PDB file of C-alpha atoms in Angstrom:
ATOM      1  CA  UNK A 157       0.000   0.000   0.000  1.00  0.00           C
ATOM      2  CA  UNK A 158       1.050   3.600  -0.477  1.00  0.00           C
ATOM      3  CA  UNK A 159       2.086   5.669   2.518  1.00  0.00           C
ATOM      4  CA  UNK A 160       3.018   9.263   3.185  1.00  0.00           C
ATOM      5  CA  UNK A 161       4.243  11.670   5.814  1.00  0.00           C
ATOM      6  CA  UNK A 162       6.479  11.185   8.853  1.00  0.00           C
ATOM      7  CA  UNK A 163       4.314  11.028  11.950  1.00  0.00           C
ATOM      8  CA  UNK A 164       7.227  10.593  14.344  1.00  0.00           C
ATOM      9  CA  UNK A 165      10.505   8.826  14.987  1.00  0.00           C
ATOM     10  CA  UNK A 166      11.000   7.129  18.351  1.00  0.00           C
ATOM     11  CA  UNK A 167      14.445   6.147  19.670  1.00  0.00           C
ATOM     12  CA  UNK A 168      15.994   4.205  22.546  1.00  0.00           C
ATOM     13  CA  UNK A 169      19.452   3.091  23.643  1.00  0.00           C
ATOM     14  CA  UNK A 170      19.932  -0.584  24.489  1.00  0.00           C
ATOM     15  CA  UNK A 171      22.713  -2.272  26.442  1.00  0.00           C
ATOM     16  CA  UNK A 172      24.856  -5.101  25.067  1.00  0.00           C
ATOM     17  CA  UNK A 173      22.213  -7.637  26.164  1.00  0.00           C
ATOM     18  CA  UNK A 174      19.527  -5.818  24.207  1.00  0.00           C
ATOM     19  CA  UNK A 175      17.761  -4.409  27.276  1.00  0.00           C
ATOM     20  CA  UNK A 176      16.370  -0.885  27.398  1.00  0.00           C
ATOM     21  CA  UNK A 177      18.543   1.670  29.228  1.00  0.00           C
ATOM     22  CA  UNK A 178      16.051   3.519  31.451  1.00  0.00           C
ATOM     23  CA  UNK A 179      18.187   6.337  32.781  1.00  0.00           C
ATOM     24  CA  UNK A 180      18.079  10.071  32.051  1.00  0.00           C
ATOM     25  CA  UNK A 181      21.910  10.200  32.042  1.00  0.00           C
ATOM     26  CA  UNK A 182      22.980   6.911  30.465  1.00  0.00           C
ATOM     27  CA  UNK A 183      19.875   6.537  28.323  1.00  0.00           C
ATOM     28  CA  UNK A 184      17.659   8.925  26.389  1.00  0.00           C
ATOM     29  CA  UNK A 185      15.108   9.510  29.182  1.00  0.00           C
ATOM     30  CA  UNK A 186      13.958   8.112  32.520  1.00  0.00           C
ATOM     31  CA  UNK A 187      11.792   5.549  30.744  1.00  0.00           C
ATOM     32  CA  UNK A 188      14.401   5.010  28.012  1.00  0.00           C
ATOM     33  CA  UNK A 189      12.288   6.299  25.133  1.00  0.00           C
ATOM     34  CA  UNK A 190      12.736   9.520  23.177  1.00  0.00           C
ATOM     35  CA  UNK A 191      10.115  10.748  20.713  1.00  0.00           C
ATOM     36  CA  UNK A 192      11.678  13.407  18.479  1.00  0.00           C
ATOM     37  CA  UNK A 193       8.642  15.663  18.414  1.00  0.00           C
ATOM     38  CA  UNK A 194       9.320  18.658  20.635  1.00  0.00           C
ATOM     39  CA  UNK A 195       9.122  22.346  19.711  1.00  0.00           C
ATOM     40  CA  UNK A 196      10.778  22.876  16.327  1.00  0.00           C
ATOM     41  CA  UNK A 197      11.894  19.236  16.299  1.00  0.00           C
ATOM     42  CA  UNK A 198      11.141  16.485  13.839  1.00  0.00           C
ATOM     43  CA  UNK A 199      12.395  14.689  10.748  1.00  0.00           C
ATOM     44  CA  UNK A 200      11.888  15.773   7.154  1.00  0.00           C
ATOM     45  CA  UNK A 201      13.328  12.561   5.676  1.00  0.00           C
ATOM     46  CA  UNK A 202      13.603   8.972   6.916  1.00  0.00           C
ATOM     47  CA  UNK A 203      14.811   6.791   4.074  1.00  0.00           C
ATOM     48  CA  UNK A 204      15.421   3.051   4.316  1.00  0.00           C
ATOM     49  CA  UNK A 205      17.449   1.330   1.609  1.00  0.00           C
ATOM     50  CA  UNK A 206      18.906  -2.137   0.969  1.00  0.00           C
ATOM     51  CA  UNK A 207      16.081  -3.925   2.787  1.00  0.00           C
ATOM     52  CA  UNK A 208      16.416  -6.540   0.067  1.00  0.00           C
ATOM     53  CA  UNK A 209      18.476  -7.006  -3.069  1.00  0.00           C
ATOM     54  CA  UNK A 210      17.508  -8.714  -6.289  1.00  0.00           C
ATOM     55  CA  UNK A 211      18.217 -12.438  -6.284  1.00  0.00           C
ATOM     56  CA  UNK A 212      20.868 -14.233  -8.325  1.00  0.00           C
ATOM     57  CA  UNK A 213      19.359 -16.815 -10.671  1.00  0.00           C
ATOM     58  CA  UNK A 214      20.627 -20.381 -10.639  1.00  0.00           C
ATOM     59  CA  UNK A 215      20.544 -21.992 -14.062  1.00  0.00           C
ATOM     60  CA  UNK A 216      20.114 -25.639 -14.961  1.00  0.00           C
ATOM     61  CA  UNK A 217      18.968 -27.399 -18.116  1.00  0.00           C
ATOM     62  CA  UNK A 218      18.582 -24.061 -19.865  1.00  0.00           C
ATOM     63  CA  UNK A 219      16.142 -22.778 -17.257  1.00  0.00           C
ATOM     64  CA  UNK A 220      16.190 -20.762 -14.052  1.00  0.00           C
ATOM     65  CA  UNK A 221      15.724 -23.450 -11.439  1.00  0.00           C
ATOM     66  CA  UNK A 222      16.233 -21.402  -8.296  1.00  0.00           C
ATOM     67  CA  UNK A 223      17.183 -17.948  -7.058  1.00  0.00           C
ATOM     68  CA  UNK A 224      19.740 -17.186  -4.361  1.00  0.00           C
ATOM     69  CA  UNK A 225      19.053 -14.256  -2.045  1.00  0.00           C
ATOM     70  CA  UNK A 226      21.655 -12.524   0.076  1.00  0.00           C
ATOM     71  CA  UNK A 227      21.142 -11.234   3.590  1.00  0.00           C
ATOM     72  CA  UNK A 228      19.053  -8.172   4.310  1.00  0.00           C
ATOM     73  CA  UNK A 229      21.367  -5.222   5.036  1.00  0.00           C
ATOM     74  CA  UNK A 230      19.194  -2.117   5.600  1.00  0.00           C
ATOM     75  CA  UNK A 231      20.711   1.327   5.828  1.00  0.00           C
ATOM     76  CA  UNK A 232      19.061   4.514   7.077  1.00  0.00           C
ATOM     77  CA  UNK A 233      19.350   8.154   6.023  1.00  0.00           C
ATOM     78  CA  UNK A 234      17.656  10.629   8.368  1.00  0.00           C
ATOM     79  CA  UNK A 235      17.353  14.381   7.902  1.00  0.00           C
ATOM     80  CA  UNK A 236      16.153  16.387  10.890  1.00  0.00           C
ATOM     81  CA  UNK A 237      14.356  19.698  10.837  1.00  0.00           C
ATOM     82  CA  UNK A 238      15.915  19.953  14.275  1.00  0.00           C
ATOM     83  CA  UNK A 239      17.046  17.406  16.832  1.00  0.00           C
ATOM     84  CA  UNK A 240      17.884  17.972  20.477  1.00  0.00           C
ATOM     85  CA  UNK A 241      21.661  18.473  20.684  1.00  0.00           C
ATOM     86  CA  UNK A 242      22.282  16.044  23.539  1.00  0.00           C
ATOM     87  CA  UNK A 243      20.082  13.351  21.993  1.00  0.00           C
ATOM     88  CA  UNK A 244      21.916  13.729  18.690  1.00  0.00           C
ATOM     89  CA  UNK A 245      25.290  13.215  20.370  1.00  0.00           C
ATOM     90  CA  UNK A 246      24.069  10.188  22.314  1.00  0.00           C
ATOM     91  CA  UNK A 247      22.611   8.536  19.220  1.00  0.00           C
ATOM     92  CA  UNK A 248      26.064   8.801  17.624  1.00  0.00           C
ATOM     93  CA  UNK A 249      27.850   7.550  20.738  1.00  0.00           C
ATOM     94  CA  UNK A 250      29.553  10.798  21.659  1.00  0.00           C
ATOM     95  CA  UNK A 251      30.402  11.276  25.350  1.00  0.00           C
ATOM     96  CA  UNK A 252      30.717  14.546  27.254  1.00  0.00           C
ATOM     97  CA  UNK A 253      34.140  15.644  28.437  1.00  0.00           C
ATOM     98  CA  UNK A 254      33.944  16.617  32.112  1.00  0.00           C
ATOM     99  CA  UNK A 255      36.667  19.273  31.738  1.00  0.00           C
ATOM    100  CA  UNK A 256      35.286  21.258  28.795  1.00  0.00           C
ATOM    101  CA  UNK A 257      31.701  20.043  28.529  1.00  0.00           C
ATOM    102  CA  UNK A 258      32.351  19.222  24.872  1.00  0.00           C
ATOM    103  CA  UNK A 259      31.081  16.036  23.237  1.00  0.00           C
ATOM    104  CA  UNK A 260      33.676  13.651  21.794  1.00  0.00           C
ATOM    105  CA  UNK A 261      33.328  10.579  19.600  1.00  0.00           C
ATOM    106  CA  UNK A 262      33.687   7.258  21.412  1.00  0.00           C
ATOM    107  CA  UNK A 263      33.760   3.692  20.129  1.00  0.00           C
ATOM    108  CA  UNK A 264      32.207   1.215  20.075  1.00  0.00           C
ATOM    109  CA  UNK A 265      28.989   2.811  18.890  1.00  0.00           C
ATOM    110  CA  UNK A 266      25.876   2.464  21.058  1.00  0.00           C
ATOM    111  CA  UNK A 267      22.997   0.167  20.158  1.00  0.00           C
ATOM    112  CA  UNK A 268      20.150   2.394  18.968  1.00  0.00           C
ATOM    113  CA  UNK A 269      16.626   1.073  18.494  1.00  0.00           C
ATOM    114  CA  UNK A 270      14.148   3.030  16.397  1.00  0.00           C
ATOM    115  CA  UNK A 271      10.575   2.972  15.138  1.00  0.00           C
ATOM    116  CA  UNK A 272       9.661   5.247  12.236  1.00  0.00           C
ATOM    117  CA  UNK A 273       5.925   5.877  11.915  1.00  0.00           C
ATOM    118  CA  UNK A 274       4.249   6.984   8.697  1.00  0.00           C
ATOM    119  CA  UNK A 275       0.609   6.771   7.606  1.00  0.00           C
ATOM    120  CA  UNK A 276      -1.721   5.619   4.869  1.00  0.00           C
ATOM    121  CA  UNK A 277      -2.870   8.126   2.264  1.00  0.00           C
ATOM    122  CA  UNK A 278      -6.193   8.640   4.061  1.00  0.00           C
ATOM    123  CA  UNK A 279      -4.371   9.079   7.378  1.00  0.00           C
ATOM    124  CA  UNK A 280      -6.386   6.388   9.162  1.00  0.00           C
ATOM    125  CA  UNK A 281      -3.690   3.706   9.257  1.00  0.00           C
ATOM    126  CA  UNK A 282      -0.228   3.905  10.819  1.00  0.00           C
ATOM    127  CA  UNK A 283       2.789   2.145   9.320  1.00  0.00           C
ATOM    128  CA  UNK A 284       5.666   1.250  11.659  1.00  0.00           C
ATOM    129  CA  UNK A 285       9.179   0.414  10.423  1.00  0.00           C
ATOM    130  CA  UNK A 286      11.239  -1.101  13.220  1.00  0.00           C
ATOM    131  CA  UNK A 287      14.965  -1.523  13.860  1.00  0.00           C
ATOM    132  CA  UNK A 288      16.488  -3.016  17.012  1.00  0.00           C
ATOM    133  CA  UNK A 289      20.205  -2.375  16.532  1.00  0.00           C
ATOM    134  CA  UNK A 290      21.433   0.658  14.586  1.00  0.00           C
ATOM    135  CA  UNK A 291      24.803   2.397  14.556  1.00  0.00           C
ATOM    136  CA  UNK A 292      24.504   6.061  13.568  1.00  0.00           C
ATOM    137  CA  UNK A 293      27.096   8.429  12.134  1.00  0.00           C
ATOM    138  CA  UNK A 294      26.900  12.116  11.247  1.00  0.00           C
ATOM    139  CA  UNK A 295      29.373  12.290   8.397  1.00  0.00           C
ATOM    140  CA  UNK A 296      29.615  16.063   7.990  1.00  0.00           C
ATOM    141  CA  UNK A 297      28.902  19.412   9.604  1.00  0.00           C
ATOM    142  CA  UNK A 298      28.152  22.125   7.057  1.00  0.00           C
ATOM    143  CA  UNK A 299      28.144  25.834   7.857  1.00  0.00           C
ATOM    144  CA  UNK A 300      27.240  28.858   5.796  1.00  0.00           C
ATOM    145  CA  UNK A 301      26.966  32.536   6.595  1.00  0.00           C
ATOM    146  CA  UNK A 302      23.598  34.214   6.889  1.00  0.00           C
ATOM    147  CA  UNK A 303      22.852  36.937   4.366  1.00  0.00           C
ATOM    148  CA  UNK A 304      19.431  38.464   3.834  1.00  0.00           C
ATOM    149  CA  UNK A 305      18.354  34.817   4.025  1.00  0.00           C
ATOM    150  CA  UNK A 306      19.103  32.468   6.882  1.00  0.00           C
ATOM    151  CA  UNK A 307      21.496  29.655   5.962  1.00  0.00           C
ATOM    152  CA  UNK A 308      20.631  26.648   8.110  1.00  0.00           C
ATOM    153  CA  UNK A 309      22.197  23.198   8.340  1.00  0.00           C
ATOM    154  CA  UNK A 310      19.933  20.221   8.887  1.00  0.00           C
ATOM    155  CA  UNK A 311      21.324  17.315  10.878  1.00  0.00           C
ATOM    156  CA  UNK A 312      21.852  14.279   8.646  1.00  0.00           C
ATOM    157  CA  UNK A 313      22.331  10.897  10.307  1.00  0.00           C
ATOM    158  CA  UNK A 314      23.270   7.749   8.419  1.00  0.00           C
ATOM    159  CA  UNK A 315      22.606   4.435  10.088  1.00  0.00           C
ATOM    160  CA  UNK A 316      23.828   0.890   9.551  1.00  0.00           C
ATOM    161  CA  UNK A 317      21.279  -1.684  10.716  1.00  0.00           C
ATOM    162  CA  UNK A 318      22.861  -4.638  12.514  1.00  0.00           C
ATOM    163  CA  UNK A 319      21.356  -7.940  13.638  1.00  0.00           C
ATOM    164  CA  UNK A 320      18.893  -7.667  16.551  1.00  0.00           C
ATOM    165  CA  UNK A 321      20.513  -8.088  19.956  1.00  0.00           C
ATOM    166  CA  UNK A 322      18.254 -10.805  21.372  1.00  0.00           C
ATOM    167  CA  UNK A 323      17.859 -14.140  19.549  1.00  0.00           C
ATOM    168  CA  UNK A 324      14.074 -14.406  19.955  1.00  0.00           C
ATOM    169  CA  UNK A 325      12.974 -11.135  18.323  1.00  0.00           C
ATOM    170  CA  UNK A 326      12.365  -9.984  14.731  1.00  0.00           C
ATOM    171  CA  UNK A 327      11.619 -13.572  13.707  1.00  0.00           C
ATOM    172  CA  UNK A 328       9.958 -14.663  10.477  1.00  0.00           C
ATOM    173  CA  UNK A 329       7.410 -17.494  10.522  1.00  0.00           C
ATOM    174  CA  UNK A 330      10.211 -19.997   9.863  1.00  0.00           C
ATOM    175  CA  UNK A 331      12.140 -18.756  12.905  1.00  0.00           C
ATOM    176  CA  UNK A 332      14.846 -16.943  10.929  1.00  0.00           C
ATOM    177  CA  UNK A 333      15.828 -13.587  12.418  1.00  0.00           C
ATOM    178  CA  UNK A 334      15.819 -10.462  10.266  1.00  0.00           C
ATOM    179  CA  UNK A 335      17.052  -6.890  10.938  1.00  0.00           C
ATOM    180  CA  UNK A 336      13.863  -5.136   9.747  1.00  0.00           C
ATOM    181  CA  UNK A 337      10.199  -5.331  10.743  1.00  0.00           C
ATOM    182  CA  UNK A 338       7.220  -3.473   9.317  1.00  0.00           C
ATOM    183  CA  UNK A 339       3.731  -3.345  10.829  1.00  0.00           C
ATOM    184  CA  UNK A 340       0.323  -1.914   9.938  1.00  0.00           C
ATOM    185  CA  UNK A 341      -1.996  -0.676  12.665  1.00  0.00           C
ATOM    186  CA  UNK A 342      -5.182  -2.279  11.323  1.00  0.00           C
ATOM    187  CA  UNK A 343      -3.769  -5.788  10.860  1.00  0.00           C
ATOM    188  CA  UNK A 344      -5.673  -8.456  12.778  1.00  0.00           C
ATOM    189  CA  UNK A 345      -2.800  -9.388  15.100  1.00  0.00           C
ATOM    190  CA  UNK A 346      -1.305  -5.916  15.508  1.00  0.00           C
ATOM    191  CA  UNK A 347      -0.404  -4.910  19.076  1.00  0.00           C
ATOM    192  CA  UNK A 348       1.576  -1.687  19.445  1.00  0.00           C
ATOM    193  CA  UNK A 349       2.659  -2.420  23.008  1.00  0.00           C
ATOM    194  CA  UNK A 350       4.199  -5.742  21.953  1.00  0.00           C
ATOM    195  CA  UNK A 351       5.830  -4.143  18.926  1.00  0.00           C
ATOM    196  CA  UNK A 352       7.459  -1.522  21.147  1.00  0.00           C
ATOM    197  CA  UNK A 353       8.501  -4.118  23.721  1.00  0.00           C
ATOM    198  CA  UNK A 354      10.226  -6.212  21.051  1.00  0.00           C
ATOM    199  CA  UNK A 355      11.933  -3.264  19.374  1.00  0.00           C
ATOM    200  CA  UNK A 356      12.856  -1.347  22.515  1.00  0.00           C
ATOM    201  CA  UNK A 357      14.359  -4.056  24.703  1.00  0.00           C
ATOM    202  CA  UNK A 358      11.350  -4.941  26.856  1.00  0.00           C
ATOM    203  CA  UNK A 359       9.809  -1.459  27.112  1.00  0.00           C
ATOM    204  CA  UNK A 360       6.383  -1.287  28.734  1.00  0.00           C
ATOM    205  CA  UNK A 361       4.179   1.786  29.006  1.00  0.00           C
ATOM    206  CA  UNK A 362       3.885   1.180  32.761  1.00  0.00           C
ATOM    207  CA  UNK A 363       7.517   2.302  33.128  1.00  0.00           C
ATOM    208  CA  UNK A 364       6.487   5.836  32.250  1.00  0.00           C
ATOM    209  CA  UNK A 365       5.436   7.951  29.317  1.00  0.00           C
ATOM    210  CA  UNK A 366       6.766   7.600  25.805  1.00  0.00           C
ATOM    211  CA  UNK A 367       9.607  10.044  25.750  1.00  0.00           C
ATOM    212  CA  UNK A 368       7.855  12.871  27.508  1.00  0.00           C
ATOM    213  CA  UNK A 369      11.001  13.787  29.428  1.00  0.00           C
ATOM    214  CA  UNK A 370      11.652  17.382  28.384  1.00  0.00           C
ATOM    215  CA  UNK A 371      15.087  17.737  26.766  1.00  0.00           C
ATOM    216  CA  UNK A 372      17.281  20.770  26.615  1.00  0.00           C
ATOM    217  CA  UNK A 373      16.605  23.172  23.782  1.00  0.00           C
ATOM    218  CA  UNK A 374      17.873  21.844  20.435  1.00  0.00           C
TER     219      UNK A 374
END
C-alpha cells in the first residue's frame, strides 16, 4: 500500500544484552524512550534502503531453477528539521568531556533502536518500520553565513542496521531472524505495546510515558 508523511521517529538506547537503558543520564530519558517531536523538532526525511536485493538466478537445463538471495542489510538516512543536541550526540555515541563540557566521539557505537511511523494516504492507518540495533554516524557538519536569508544546516544521520541483539525477536514465521520489521496498525494481530517491547528491549508503558522527558533546547 502507499504511505506518506512522517508522523514521528521514536528512539531508545539498548545495552549489550539488548535491554532498554532507562536512565536520564545513560539513556535517552527516565523511561528510556525519546520521541523526536518537541518544539521545532522532527524529521523531514527517513529513508530506508537495501532492505532486500535482487536475487541471483541459478541456471540448470537451460532454465532458471532457483534464485539465491543474500542477507538483508538495511541502511538509514535521516534528515532532521531539528534534533535535540544532547540526543543527537548520544545517538552517535559521543560522550561529554567533564573538563570542557564538549562532546567527543567514542567507540564502540551504542545500540540504537528506532521505530519510524508513517501513515496511509487517508491518514487512518499507521505504518511502523522497526529496527532493534542501529549504529549512527553524522558524516559532515556544514556551515554557511547568513545573508538576507538564513542559511541553516539540517542534521543528517546515516545508520547501519545490525542484527537484533536478542535471539528471539524480529523472527519470520520460519524462525529466521531479520534486521527489519514493518507493521500496519489495522492488521488483525497488531499490538503496538508488543511491537514496542520487542523493538525497545522490553519497554512497557507502565515504566512511564513515551519520551515525555523534556530535553534541553535543540
